[in-house]
Tab-separated table of C-alpha atoms and ligand atoms in Angstrom:
chain	number	residue	atom	x	y	z
A	1	UNK	CA	2.399	-24.638	6.005
A	2	UNK	CA	2.835	-21.770	8.857
A	3	UNK	CA	2.339	-18.220	6.546
A	4	UNK	CA	2.112	-14.530	8.007
A	5	UNK	CA	2.253	-11.330	5.827
A	6	UNK	CA	4.897	-8.270	6.063
A	7	UNK	CA	3.139	-7.233	9.663
A	8	UNK	CA	3.942	-10.537	10.821
A	9	UNK	CA	0.647	-10.857	12.469
A	10	UNK	CA	-1.317	-12.929	12.397
A	11	UNK	CA	0.199	-16.297	11.228
A	12	UNK	CA	-1.836	-19.085	10.011
A	13	UNK	CA	-2.138	-22.803	8.892
A	14	UNK	CA	-2.745	-22.608	5.619
A	15	UNK	CA	-2.320	-25.248	2.448
A	16	UNK	CA	-1.143	-23.794	-0.597
A	17	UNK	CA	-2.902	-25.261	-4.033
A	18	UNK	CA	-0.477	-24.267	-6.994
A	19	UNK	CA	-1.809	-24.567	-10.053
A	20	UNK	CA	0.300	-24.453	-13.821
A	21	UNK	CA	-2.426	-23.805	-16.234
A	22	UNK	CA	-5.889	-22.575	-16.474
A	23	UNK	CA	-7.099	-25.643	-16.592
A	24	UNK	CA	-5.729	-26.883	-13.246
A	25	UNK	CA	-6.731	-23.773	-12.020
A	26	UNK	CA	-10.315	-24.304	-13.060
A	27	UNK	CA	-10.159	-27.706	-11.058
A	28	UNK	CA	-9.101	-25.966	-8.039
A	29	UNK	CA	-11.744	-23.338	-7.673
A	30	UNK	CA	-14.551	-25.966	-8.597
A	31	UNK	CA	-13.082	-28.262	-5.837
A	32	UNK	CA	-12.190	-25.898	-3.069
A	33	UNK	CA	-13.904	-23.606	-1.120
A	34	UNK	CA	-12.384	-20.995	1.570
A	35	UNK	CA	-9.335	-19.678	-0.779
A	36	UNK	CA	-7.484	-16.353	-1.927
A	37	UNK	CA	-5.223	-15.818	-3.829
A	38	UNK	CA	-1.535	-14.847	-2.537
A	39	UNK	CA	0.808	-12.277	-4.449
A	40	UNK	CA	3.948	-11.668	-2.455
A	41	UNK	CA	2.645	-11.274	1.061
A	42	UNK	CA	3.484	-7.632	1.307
A	43	UNK	CA	0.412	-6.683	2.742
A	44	UNK	CA	0.932	-5.930	5.982
A	45	UNK	CA	-2.392	-7.864	7.769
A	46	UNK	CA	-5.086	-10.589	6.832
A	47	UNK	CA	-6.223	-9.899	3.526
A	48	UNK	CA	-3.836	-12.341	1.322
A	49	UNK	CA	-4.150	-15.096	4.104
A	50	UNK	CA	-7.182	-18.299	4.156
A	51	UNK	CA	-6.954	-21.803	5.011
A	52	UNK	CA	-5.754	-22.168	1.417
A	53	UNK	CA	-4.123	-19.951	-0.560
A	54	UNK	CA	-3.354	-20.052	-4.347
A	55	UNK	CA	0.285	-18.799	-4.566
A	56	UNK	CA	0.403	-16.165	-7.977
A	57	UNK	CA	4.471	-15.988	-7.621
A	58	UNK	CA	5.487	-18.421	-9.750
A	59	UNK	CA	3.049	-16.809	-12.728
A	60	UNK	CA	5.805	-13.972	-13.583
A	61	UNK	CA	6.030	-13.715	-17.084
A	62	UNK	CA	6.511	-10.301	-18.871
A	63	UNK	CA	4.141	-11.130	-21.990
A	64	UNK	CA	4.321	-8.381	-24.072
A	65	UNK	CA	5.776	-5.131	-24.004
A	66	UNK	CA	5.038	-2.251	-26.832
A	67	UNK	CA	7.912	0.466	-26.376
A	68	UNK	CA	6.397	2.561	-28.724
A	69	UNK	CA	3.160	3.408	-26.648
A	70	UNK	CA	4.251	2.040	-23.354
A	71	UNK	CA	2.258	-0.747	-22.712
A	72	UNK	CA	3.238	-3.161	-20.794
A	73	UNK	CA	1.338	-6.984	-20.625
A	74	UNK	CA	2.013	-9.197	-17.997
A	75	UNK	CA	1.119	-12.332	-15.892
A	76	UNK	CA	0.145	-11.002	-12.444
A	77	UNK	CA	2.655	-12.581	-10.222
A	78	UNK	CA	5.366	-10.462	-11.613
A	79	UNK	CA	6.706	-8.570	-9.114
A	80	UNK	CA	7.436	-4.608	-9.922
A	81	UNK	CA	11.118	-4.962	-8.979
A	82	UNK	CA	11.070	-7.388	-12.324
A	83	UNK	CA	9.165	-5.022	-14.253
A	84	UNK	CA	11.061	-2.088	-13.597
A	85	UNK	CA	14.410	-4.216	-14.960
A	86	UNK	CA	12.689	-4.189	-18.488
A	87	UNK	CA	11.235	-0.789	-18.626
A	88	UNK	CA	13.366	1.665	-17.147
A	89	UNK	CA	16.452	1.757	-19.252
A	90	UNK	CA	13.954	1.951	-21.944
A	91	UNK	CA	12.392	5.166	-20.931
A	92	UNK	CA	9.046	4.011	-18.774
A	93	UNK	CA	8.242	4.035	-15.113
A	94	UNK	CA	4.669	2.887	-13.588
A	95	UNK	CA	2.530	6.022	-13.893
A	96	UNK	CA	1.416	4.962	-10.104
A	97	UNK	CA	3.808	2.925	-7.484
A	98	UNK	CA	3.392	2.056	-4.122
A	99	UNK	CA	6.396	2.513	-1.614
A	100	UNK	CA	7.808	-0.839	-2.444
A	101	UNK	CA	8.636	-2.578	-5.462
A	102	UNK	CA	8.104	-6.148	-3.868
A	103	UNK	CA	4.424	-6.567	-4.977
A	104	UNK	CA	3.141	-8.131	-7.457
A	105	UNK	CA	0.708	-6.761	-10.492
A	106	UNK	CA	-2.105	-8.862	-9.101
A	107	UNK	CA	-1.711	-7.397	-5.649
A	108	UNK	CA	-1.096	-3.794	-6.852
A	109	UNK	CA	-4.660	-4.209	-8.310
A	110	UNK	CA	-6.449	-6.081	-5.517
A	111	UNK	CA	-5.314	-3.129	-3.469
A	112	UNK	CA	-6.071	-0.361	-5.826
A	113	UNK	CA	-2.777	0.708	-4.666
A	114	UNK	CA	-1.799	4.468	-4.438
A	115	UNK	CA	1.640	6.241	-4.609
A	116	UNK	CA	3.452	9.984	-3.778
A	117	UNK	CA	0.821	11.209	-6.631
A	118	UNK	CA	-2.265	10.258	-6.221
A	119	UNK	CA	-3.362	14.269	-6.012
A	120	UNK	CA	-2.360	14.273	-9.577
A	121	UNK	CA	-2.377	10.678	-10.898
A	122	UNK	CA	-4.811	8.664	-8.908
A	123	UNK	CA	-4.646	5.070	-8.254
A	124	UNK	CA	-3.065	2.017	-10.025
A	125	UNK	CA	-5.876	0.406	-11.889
A	126	UNK	CA	-6.758	4.203	-13.081
A	127	UNK	CA	-3.664	3.200	-15.447
A	128	UNK	CA	-5.351	-0.667	-16.297
A	129	UNK	CA	-6.426	-1.093	-19.463
A	130	UNK	CA	-7.874	-4.444	-18.748
A	131	UNK	CA	-7.335	-7.714	-16.953
A	132	UNK	CA	-7.997	-11.094	-17.473
A	133	UNK	CA	-9.596	-13.237	-14.290
A	134	UNK	CA	-10.897	-16.074	-13.527
A	135	UNK	CA	-14.072	-16.370	-11.285
A	136	UNK	CA	-15.412	-18.782	-8.929
A	137	UNK	CA	-17.235	-20.978	-11.770
A	138	UNK	CA	-13.762	-21.302	-13.845
A	139	UNK	CA	-15.024	-18.490	-16.496
A	140	UNK	CA	-12.763	-16.571	-17.755
A	141	UNK	CA	-13.577	-12.777	-18.378
A	142	UNK	CA	-11.472	-9.846	-19.755
A	143	UNK	CA	-12.331	-7.115	-17.706
A	144	UNK	CA	-11.898	-3.269	-18.317
A	145	UNK	CA	-13.571	0.001	-17.153
A	146	UNK	CA	-16.243	-0.597	-20.373
A	147	UNK	CA	-16.195	-4.616	-20.792
A	148	UNK	CA	-17.513	-5.957	-17.592
A	149	UNK	CA	-17.549	-2.768	-16.143
A	150	UNK	CA	-19.247	-3.778	-12.440
A	151	UNK	CA	-16.399	-6.779	-12.009
A	152	UNK	CA	-13.920	-3.785	-12.707
A	153	UNK	CA	-15.119	-1.728	-9.589
A	154	UNK	CA	-15.595	-4.915	-7.508
A	155	UNK	CA	-11.810	-6.413	-8.594
A	156	UNK	CA	-9.869	-2.968	-8.200
A	157	UNK	CA	-9.476	-2.695	-4.383
A	158	UNK	CA	-11.697	-6.062	-4.026
A	159	UNK	CA	-8.670	-7.789	-1.913
A	160	UNK	CA	-8.798	-10.810	-4.198
A	161	UNK	CA	-12.538	-11.410	-3.181
A	162	UNK	CA	-13.736	-11.735	-6.594
A	163	UNK	CA	-11.529	-13.815	-8.623
A	164	UNK	CA	-7.672	-14.796	-9.934
A	165	UNK	CA	-6.157	-12.370	-11.941
A	166	UNK	CA	-4.331	-13.947	-14.192
A	167	UNK	CA	-2.641	-11.293	-16.016
A	168	UNK	CA	-2.719	-7.544	-17.212
A	169	UNK	CA	-2.245	-4.909	-19.414
A	170	UNK	CA	-0.966	-1.240	-17.635
A	171	UNK	CA	-0.128	2.030	-19.368
A	172	UNK	CA	3.162	3.230	-18.624
A	173	UNK	CA	4.725	6.494	-18.237
A	174	UNK	CA	7.766	8.015	-20.090
A	175	UNK	CA	10.617	9.423	-18.276
A	176	UNK	CA	13.957	10.485	-19.465
A	177	UNK	CA	15.973	10.080	-16.462
A	178	UNK	CA	16.482	7.290	-13.463
A	179	UNK	CA	16.727	10.559	-11.128
A	180	UNK	CA	14.977	13.273	-9.535
A	181	UNK	CA	14.979	16.427	-8.241
A	182	UNK	CA	14.179	16.115	-4.495
A	183	UNK	CA	13.122	19.366	-2.576
A	184	UNK	CA	12.511	18.523	1.135
A	185	UNK	CA	10.415	21.347	2.924
A	186	UNK	CA	11.401	21.357	7.027
A	187	UNK	CA	7.948	22.198	8.862
A	188	UNK	CA	7.772	23.118	12.576
A	189	UNK	CA	4.273	21.925	13.182
A	190	UNK	CA	0.932	20.549	11.669
A	191	UNK	CA	-0.333	23.842	10.519
A	192	UNK	CA	2.930	24.754	8.219
A	193	UNK	CA	2.602	21.076	7.000
A	194	UNK	CA	-0.473	21.424	5.557
A	195	UNK	CA	0.650	24.820	4.586
A	196	UNK	CA	2.966	23.427	2.241
A	197	UNK	CA	1.284	20.136	1.092
A	198	UNK	CA	-1.331	22.832	-0.216
A	199	UNK	CA	1.457	25.351	-1.868
A	200	UNK	CA	2.637	22.609	-3.723
A	201	UNK	CA	-0.299	20.653	-4.642
A	202	UNK	CA	0.900	20.482	-8.384
A	203	UNK	CA	4.140	18.660	-7.604
A	204	UNK	CA	4.416	15.528	-9.266
A	205	UNK	CA	5.292	13.466	-6.055
A	206	UNK	CA	5.150	14.777	-2.790
A	207	UNK	CA	5.120	12.549	0.514
A	208	UNK	CA	5.847	14.055	4.434
A	209	UNK	CA	7.744	11.935	6.996
A	210	UNK	CA	5.765	13.404	10.192
A	211	UNK	CA	6.814	13.114	13.888
A	212	UNK	CA	3.782	11.629	15.904
A	213	UNK	CA	5.813	11.407	19.305
A	214	UNK	CA	5.966	15.217	19.840
A	215	UNK	CA	3.456	16.918	21.744
A	216	UNK	CA	2.587	20.996	22.177
A	217	UNK	CA	3.737	23.571	19.853
A	218	UNK	CA	5.882	21.183	17.364
A	219	UNK	CA	3.280	18.782	17.209
A	220	UNK	CA	2.880	17.523	13.223
A	221	UNK	CA	6.657	18.868	12.235
A	222	UNK	CA	7.461	16.789	9.155
A	223	UNK	CA	9.929	17.126	6.669
A	224	UNK	CA	7.988	17.359	3.446
A	225	UNK	CA	9.170	15.717	0.123
A	226	UNK	CA	8.234	16.936	-3.350
A	227	UNK	CA	9.907	14.769	-6.561
A	228	UNK	CA	10.094	15.673	-9.933
A	229	UNK	CA	12.319	13.448	-12.493
A	230	UNK	CA	15.123	14.751	-14.402
A	231	UNK	CA	15.387	14.986	-17.476
A	232	UNK	CA	19.284	14.215	-18.128
A	233	UNK	CA	18.767	11.128	-20.519
A	234	UNK	CA	20.466	8.661	-17.833
A	235	UNK	CA	18.548	5.436	-18.004
A	236	UNK	CA	20.965	3.174	-16.758
A	237	UNK	CA	18.853	0.873	-14.132
A	238	UNK	CA	19.373	-2.354	-12.245
A	239	UNK	CA	17.306	-3.231	-8.994
A	240	UNK	CA	19.952	-2.448	-6.479
A	241	UNK	CA	21.188	-4.636	-3.852
A	242	UNK	CA	19.829	-5.240	-0.516
A	243	UNK	CA	21.096	-5.887	3.479
A	244	UNK	CA	19.071	-7.976	5.108
A	245	UNK	CA	18.369	-7.497	8.929
A	246	UNK	CA	19.613	-10.729	9.949
A	247	UNK	CA	17.352	-11.400	13.181
A	248	UNK	CA	14.415	-10.251	15.278
A	249	UNK	CA	15.249	-6.996	17.327
A	250	UNK	CA	14.586	-7.567	21.012
A	251	UNK	CA	11.032	-6.353	21.602
A	252	UNK	CA	12.278	-3.223	24.326
A	253	UNK	CA	14.555	-1.762	22.581
A	254	UNK	CA	11.986	0.106	20.340
A	255	UNK	CA	9.958	2.057	23.537
A	256	UNK	CA	8.780	5.661	23.713
A	257	UNK	CA	12.568	6.886	24.584
A	258	UNK	CA	14.104	5.346	21.862
A	259	UNK	CA	11.636	6.417	19.172
A	260	UNK	CA	11.652	10.386	20.541
A	261	UNK	CA	15.335	10.425	20.317
A	262	UNK	CA	15.702	9.058	16.901
A	263	UNK	CA	13.208	11.462	15.934
A	264	UNK	CA	15.019	14.413	17.495
A	265	UNK	CA	18.093	13.185	15.436
A	266	UNK	CA	16.322	12.858	12.245
A	267	UNK	CA	14.786	16.079	12.185
A	268	UNK	CA	17.799	17.701	13.665
A	269	UNK	CA	20.306	16.149	10.447
A	270	UNK	CA	17.719	17.675	8.015
A	271	UNK	CA	19.174	21.466	8.634
A	272	UNK	CA	17.916	24.121	6.683
A	273	UNK	CA	14.127	24.941	6.217
A	274	UNK	CA	14.411	23.952	2.190
A	275	UNK	CA	16.939	22.011	0.977
A	276	UNK	CA	17.695	20.294	-2.649
A	277	UNK	CA	19.342	17.147	-3.746
A	278	UNK	CA	19.261	14.509	-6.691
A	279	UNK	CA	17.939	11.250	-5.830
A	280	UNK	CA	17.398	7.706	-7.894
A	281	UNK	CA	14.559	6.071	-8.286
A	282	UNK	CA	14.961	3.811	-5.298
A	283	UNK	CA	15.994	6.409	-3.309
A	284	UNK	CA	12.714	8.206	-3.571
A	285	UNK	CA	10.164	5.817	-4.349
A	286	UNK	CA	11.088	2.455	-2.291
A	287	UNK	CA	13.587	3.661	0.911
A	288	UNK	CA	12.141	1.129	2.935
A	289	UNK	CA	13.341	-1.782	0.254
A	290	UNK	CA	16.817	-1.161	0.988
A	291	UNK	CA	16.893	-3.360	4.549
A	292	UNK	CA	15.358	-6.767	3.641
A	293	UNK	CA	13.341	-7.745	6.155
A	294	UNK	CA	13.368	-4.455	8.109
A	295	UNK	CA	9.814	-6.034	9.714
A	296	UNK	CA	12.187	-7.792	12.373
A	297	UNK	CA	12.902	-4.572	13.481
A	298	UNK	CA	9.590	-5.025	15.726
A	299	UNK	CA	10.622	-8.289	17.184
A	300	UNK	CA	9.162	-11.954	17.045
A	301	UNK	CA	5.319	-10.681	17.830
A	302	UNK	CA	5.163	-8.560	15.024
A	303	UNK	CA	3.537	-5.494	14.426
A	304	UNK	CA	0.170	-3.665	12.991
A	305	UNK	CA	0.403	-0.675	10.438
A	306	UNK	CA	-2.235	1.544	10.723
A	307	UNK	CA	-3.341	3.736	7.920
A	308	UNK	CA	-6.502	5.714	8.120
A	309	UNK	CA	-7.506	8.529	5.408
A	310	UNK	CA	-9.405	11.692	6.217
A	311	UNK	CA	-11.643	13.974	3.562
A	312	UNK	CA	-9.964	16.961	2.892
A	313	UNK	CA	-12.648	19.031	5.027
A	314	UNK	CA	-12.104	17.395	8.168
A	315	UNK	CA	-8.346	16.431	7.949
A	316	UNK	CA	-6.807	19.238	10.013
A	317	UNK	CA	-8.908	18.459	12.818
A	318	UNK	CA	-8.831	14.931	12.579
A	319	UNK	CA	-5.269	14.483	12.248
A	320	UNK	CA	-4.475	16.826	15.107
A	321	UNK	CA	-7.021	15.005	17.406
A	322	UNK	CA	-5.821	11.380	16.694
A	323	UNK	CA	-2.084	12.801	16.579
A	324	UNK	CA	-2.391	13.714	20.244
A	325	UNK	CA	-3.836	10.633	20.859
A	326	UNK	CA	-0.854	8.824	19.792
A	327	UNK	CA	1.441	11.196	21.168
A	328	UNK	CA	-0.372	10.785	24.466
A	329	UNK	CA	-0.040	6.945	24.241
A	330	UNK	CA	3.759	6.946	23.625
A	331	UNK	CA	3.142	4.371	21.053
A	332	UNK	CA	4.016	4.188	17.782
A	333	UNK	CA	6.679	4.075	15.044
A	334	UNK	CA	9.928	6.082	14.509
A	335	UNK	CA	8.573	8.641	11.924
A	336	UNK	CA	4.951	8.189	10.093
A	337	UNK	CA	3.859	8.810	6.858
A	338	UNK	CA	1.263	11.890	5.613
A	339	UNK	CA	0.301	11.969	1.825
A	340	UNK	CA	-2.509	14.042	0.442
A	341	UNK	CA	-4.803	12.523	-2.221
A	342	UNK	CA	-6.990	13.954	-5.197
A	343	UNK	CA	-10.621	12.684	-5.860
A	344	UNK	CA	-11.875	9.101	-5.292
A	345	UNK	CA	-12.428	6.880	-8.392
A	346	UNK	CA	-15.822	4.808	-8.774
A	347	UNK	CA	-13.931	1.193	-7.472
A	348	UNK	CA	-16.250	-0.096	-4.572
A	349	UNK	CA	-13.687	-0.242	-1.593
A	350	UNK	CA	-10.470	1.229	-3.107
A	351	UNK	CA	-9.146	3.241	0.066
A	352	UNK	CA	-8.186	7.128	-1.199
A	353	UNK	CA	-10.530	9.633	-1.254
A	354	UNK	CA	-9.976	13.454	-1.377
A	355	UNK	CA	-8.074	14.525	1.788
A	356	UNK	CA	-4.669	13.317	3.838
A	357	UNK	CA	-3.930	9.803	5.182
A	358	UNK	CA	-1.554	9.033	7.985
A	359	UNK	CA	0.286	5.492	8.265
A	360	UNK	CA	2.608	4.319	11.358
A	361	UNK	CA	3.523	1.324	12.788
A	362	UNK	CA	2.561	-0.136	16.036
A	363	UNK	CA	4.666	-2.643	18.056
A	364	UNK	CA	2.484	-5.727	18.896
A	365	UNK	CA	2.040	-5.290	22.549
A	366	UNK	CA	-0.788	-5.953	25.264
A	367	UNK	CA	-2.117	-2.414	25.190
A	368	UNK	CA	-2.068	-1.991	21.504
A	369	UNK	CA	-5.484	-3.258	20.228
A	370	UNK	CA	-7.608	-0.825	22.753
A	371	UNK	CA	-5.336	2.035	21.809
A	372	UNK	CA	-6.268	1.345	17.788
A	373	UNK	CA	-9.761	0.778	18.790
A	374	UNK	CA	-9.848	4.177	19.910
A	375	UNK	CA	-8.172	5.970	16.640
A	376	UNK	CA	-10.591	3.925	14.667
A	377	UNK	CA	-13.767	5.660	16.462
A	378	UNK	CA	-11.936	8.970	16.120
A	379	UNK	CA	-11.456	8.392	12.281
A	380	UNK	CA	-15.438	7.337	11.555
A	381	UNK	CA	-16.073	10.575	13.786
A	382	UNK	CA	-13.992	12.234	10.983
A	383	UNK	CA	-15.593	10.833	8.218
A	384	UNK	CA	-12.419	8.846	7.438
A	385	UNK	CA	-11.497	5.063	6.846
A	386	UNK	CA	-8.965	2.309	7.244
A	387	UNK	CA	-6.824	0.758	4.485
A	388	UNK	CA	-7.599	-2.668	4.122
A	389	UNK	CA	-4.185	-3.784	2.998
A	390	UNK	CA	-2.961	-2.707	6.021
A	391	UNK	CA	-4.876	-4.075	8.169
A	392	UNK	CA	-5.411	-7.038	10.547
A	393	UNK	CA	-8.066	-6.196	13.572
A	394	UNK	CA	-10.385	-3.582	12.622
A	395	UNK	CA	-13.926	-4.370	13.821
A	396	UNK	CA	-16.890	-4.982	10.921
A	397	UNK	CA	-18.605	-1.971	12.403
A	398	UNK	CA	-16.161	0.375	11.682
A	399	UNK	CA	-15.091	-1.198	8.152
A	400	UNK	CA	-18.569	-0.528	7.159
A	401	UNK	CA	-18.648	3.010	8.245
A	402	UNK	CA	-16.040	4.150	6.383
A	403	UNK	CA	-17.058	2.264	3.551
A	404	UNK	CA	-20.528	3.030	1.854
A	405	UNK	CA	-20.439	0.760	-1.458
A	406	UNK	CA	-19.948	-2.493	1.022
A	407	UNK	CA	-23.328	-3.370	0.360
A	408	UNK	CA	-23.132	-3.416	-3.495
A	409	UNK	CA	-20.163	-5.266	-3.199
A	410	UNK	CA	-21.414	-7.688	-1.109
A	411	UNK	CA	-24.435	-7.899	-3.480
A	412	UNK	CA	-22.062	-8.591	-6.333
A	413	UNK	CA	-20.176	-11.223	-4.480
A	414	UNK	CA	-23.459	-13.235	-3.666
A	415	UNK	CA	-25.306	-13.080	-7.357
A	416	UNK	CA	-21.783	-14.029	-8.895
A	417	UNK	CA	-21.240	-16.837	-6.830
A	418	UNK	CA	-17.862	-15.657	-5.292
A	419	UNK	CA	-18.698	-15.600	-1.599
A	420	UNK	CA	-18.291	-19.240	-0.885
A	421	UNK	CA	-15.112	-19.616	-2.762
A	422	UNK	CA	-12.958	-16.664	-2.222
A	423	UNK	CA	-12.288	-15.938	1.746
A	424	UNK	CA	-9.873	-14.410	3.296
A	425	UNK	CA	-9.270	-13.990	7.396
A	426	UNK	CA	-9.835	-10.627	6.824
A	427	UNK	CA	-13.110	-10.878	4.455
A	428	UNK	CA	-14.545	-13.019	7.649
A	429	UNK	CA	-13.691	-10.640	10.088
A	430	UNK	CA	-15.255	-7.408	8.352
A	431	UNK	CA	-18.081	-9.833	7.389
A	432	UNK	CA	-17.233	-9.201	3.341
B	1	LIG	C1	7.147	-1.101	2.705
B	1	LIG	C2	5.755	-1.466	1.973
B	1	LIG	C3	5.303	-0.131	1.665
B	1	LIG	C4	4.199	0.138	1.210
B	1	LIG	N1	3.638	0.761	0.412
B	1	LIG	C5	2.573	1.187	-0.102
B	1	LIG	C6	1.894	2.495	-0.696
B	1	LIG	O1	2.948	3.237	-0.778
B	1	LIG	N2	0.199	2.315	-1.015
B	1	LIG	C7	-0.484	1.657	-0.914
B	1	LIG	O2	-1.250	1.520	-1.614
B	1	LIG	N3	0.105	0.170	-0.732
B	1	LIG	C8	1.437	0.264	0.189
B	1	LIG	N4	1.719	-1.100	0.523
B	1	LIG	C9	1.065	-2.135	0.375
B	1	LIG	C10	0.957	-2.890	-0.511
B	1	LIG	O3	1.180	-2.081	-1.691
B	1	LIG	C11	0.029	-3.677	-0.913
B	1	LIG	O4	-0.542	-4.315	0.223
B	1	LIG	C12	-0.253	-5.037	-2.222
B	1	LIG	O5	-1.632	-5.509	-2.917
B	1	LIG	C13	0.849	-5.766	-1.728
B	1	LIG	O6	0.809	-6.964	-2.983
B	1	LIG	P1	1.368	-8.422	-2.905
B	1	LIG	O7	1.719	-8.593	-4.332
B	1	LIG	O8	2.167	-8.693	-1.792
B	1	LIG	O9	-0.313	-9.274	-2.627
B	1	LIG	P2	-0.714	-9.795	-1.254
B	1	LIG	O10	-0.267	-9.547	0.011
B	1	LIG	O11	0.288	-11.485	-1.187
B	1	LIG	O12	-2.090	-9.728	-1.314
B	1	LIG	C14	-2.591	-8.823	-1.403
B	1	LIG	C15	-4.111	-8.965	-1.582
B	1	LIG	O13	-4.392	-8.847	-3.183
B	1	LIG	C16	-4.801	-10.160	-3.319
B	1	LIG	N5	-3.997	-10.595	-4.750
B	1	LIG	C17	-2.861	-10.700	-4.620
B	1	LIG	N6	-2.500	-11.673	-5.971
B	1	LIG	C18	-3.766	-11.998	-6.641
B	1	LIG	C19	-4.215	-12.048	-7.876
B	1	LIG	N7	-3.553	-12.389	-8.929
B	1	LIG	N8	-5.760	-12.041	-8.016
B	1	LIG	C20	-6.496	-11.431	-7.177
B	1	LIG	N9	-6.063	-10.856	-6.194
B	1	LIG	C21	-5.058	-11.066	-5.915
B	1	LIG	C22	-4.727	-10.966	-2.326
B	1	LIG	O14	-5.944	-11.951	-2.285
B	1	LIG	C23	-4.949	-9.692	-1.102
B	1	LIG	O15	-6.222	-9.783	-1.051
B	1	LIG	C24	3.173	-1.396	1.153
B	1	LIG	C25	3.374	-2.255	1.834
B	1	LIG	C26	4.982	-2.421	2.295
B	1	LIG	C27	5.772	-4.031	2.566
């Protein structure tokens, strides 16, 4: 079977090893090597790709929901979208959710995903009570921050390289409405963008769409969106219908000029400096999910998402430098996403650190790899790192510089006999 993830690059020939019971999964793990669990394939690059995959989507049961205390017990293959239909009408929401609801709980733990509230709520794993995981020798361990703490630190953010997460218990957050008050602040340059983020650093949710194509005085102009749940008692909720992009867009349609024209229009439309409106959960948290298969926008060859984070002290200078390099290249997607982060957690390969991250897409063409190599060296020069969940090409050296706990992670894998069994294209490339 031919498989790729969300960026449609790379593609691999893989054999799915499906299982029905823990017993049959145990047999698979004892018999095979070079395999990786596969959730919903919403990572962009090659972290969920290998010669063999273990498909987790069939294991999608909601096992228990304590509506009084907001504690949810699910199998690891359930999608956040499926959970929302159960919890939102009863007044609960995720403590942390990424920008798509089309990922599994196993994928959320393995990438230790973050959302628009990292500065106040941390990562997904910070709200995981515990999970059950099957290791390479078939043992099932219940793991939490206090029971098997090393396994917890290795697995959350560990990109599927420590075992197969079978189920998890997660803490939820009370909500009193399915709507949010959204305030949009239009900034004229990078300095104003940073000032606005810092001014609203206690906002429950914040995220900026930032223009990475404009140089000069308007470089870094943004629309910073702040969100806060309303309290109007309306809890009616259903996953909204999606419109699919029905075909691959021809590659040449996306170029320096069309991207620039789109950005100009987008900023002009935003109107006044500060505007307010009421939005629903899906519009605020999952705007990209409204169009199914939007990854076809980049044409048949696919695209790379590039997400890096820089420590707070170097965020401004580093971003200015990197954005100048992107604007000069004339490459990159329409709008990029800038987010603010609070302190890092203890997990060995979690991406967030206190500072700012930028994420944007690059259509695959012949110059893109050399441009991204250049950006990588700027990222490490400013003390930052690249997000593995988005990556399909980073070198071992750049990866290692950004993740100081990598040797602890490697030793843990070796000592627990995990390294031969769990392998992805990414782990082989970066030498985990
Ligand atoms: C539109 C879009 C927006 C996004 N926004 C964000 C964001 O805001 N913040 C953020 O942090 N991420 C974001 N992501 C990335 C995404 O949340 C992660 O890549 C997530 O891990 C994907 O989960 P998945 O179920 O699709 O897993 P896959 O892509 O299939 O796998 C991802 C990793 O999880 C491992 N894995 C999957 N299931 C299991 C399991 N049961 N046991 C052990 N390991 C497992 C895989 O081996 C792999 O390493 C976004 C992705 C998209 C497409």
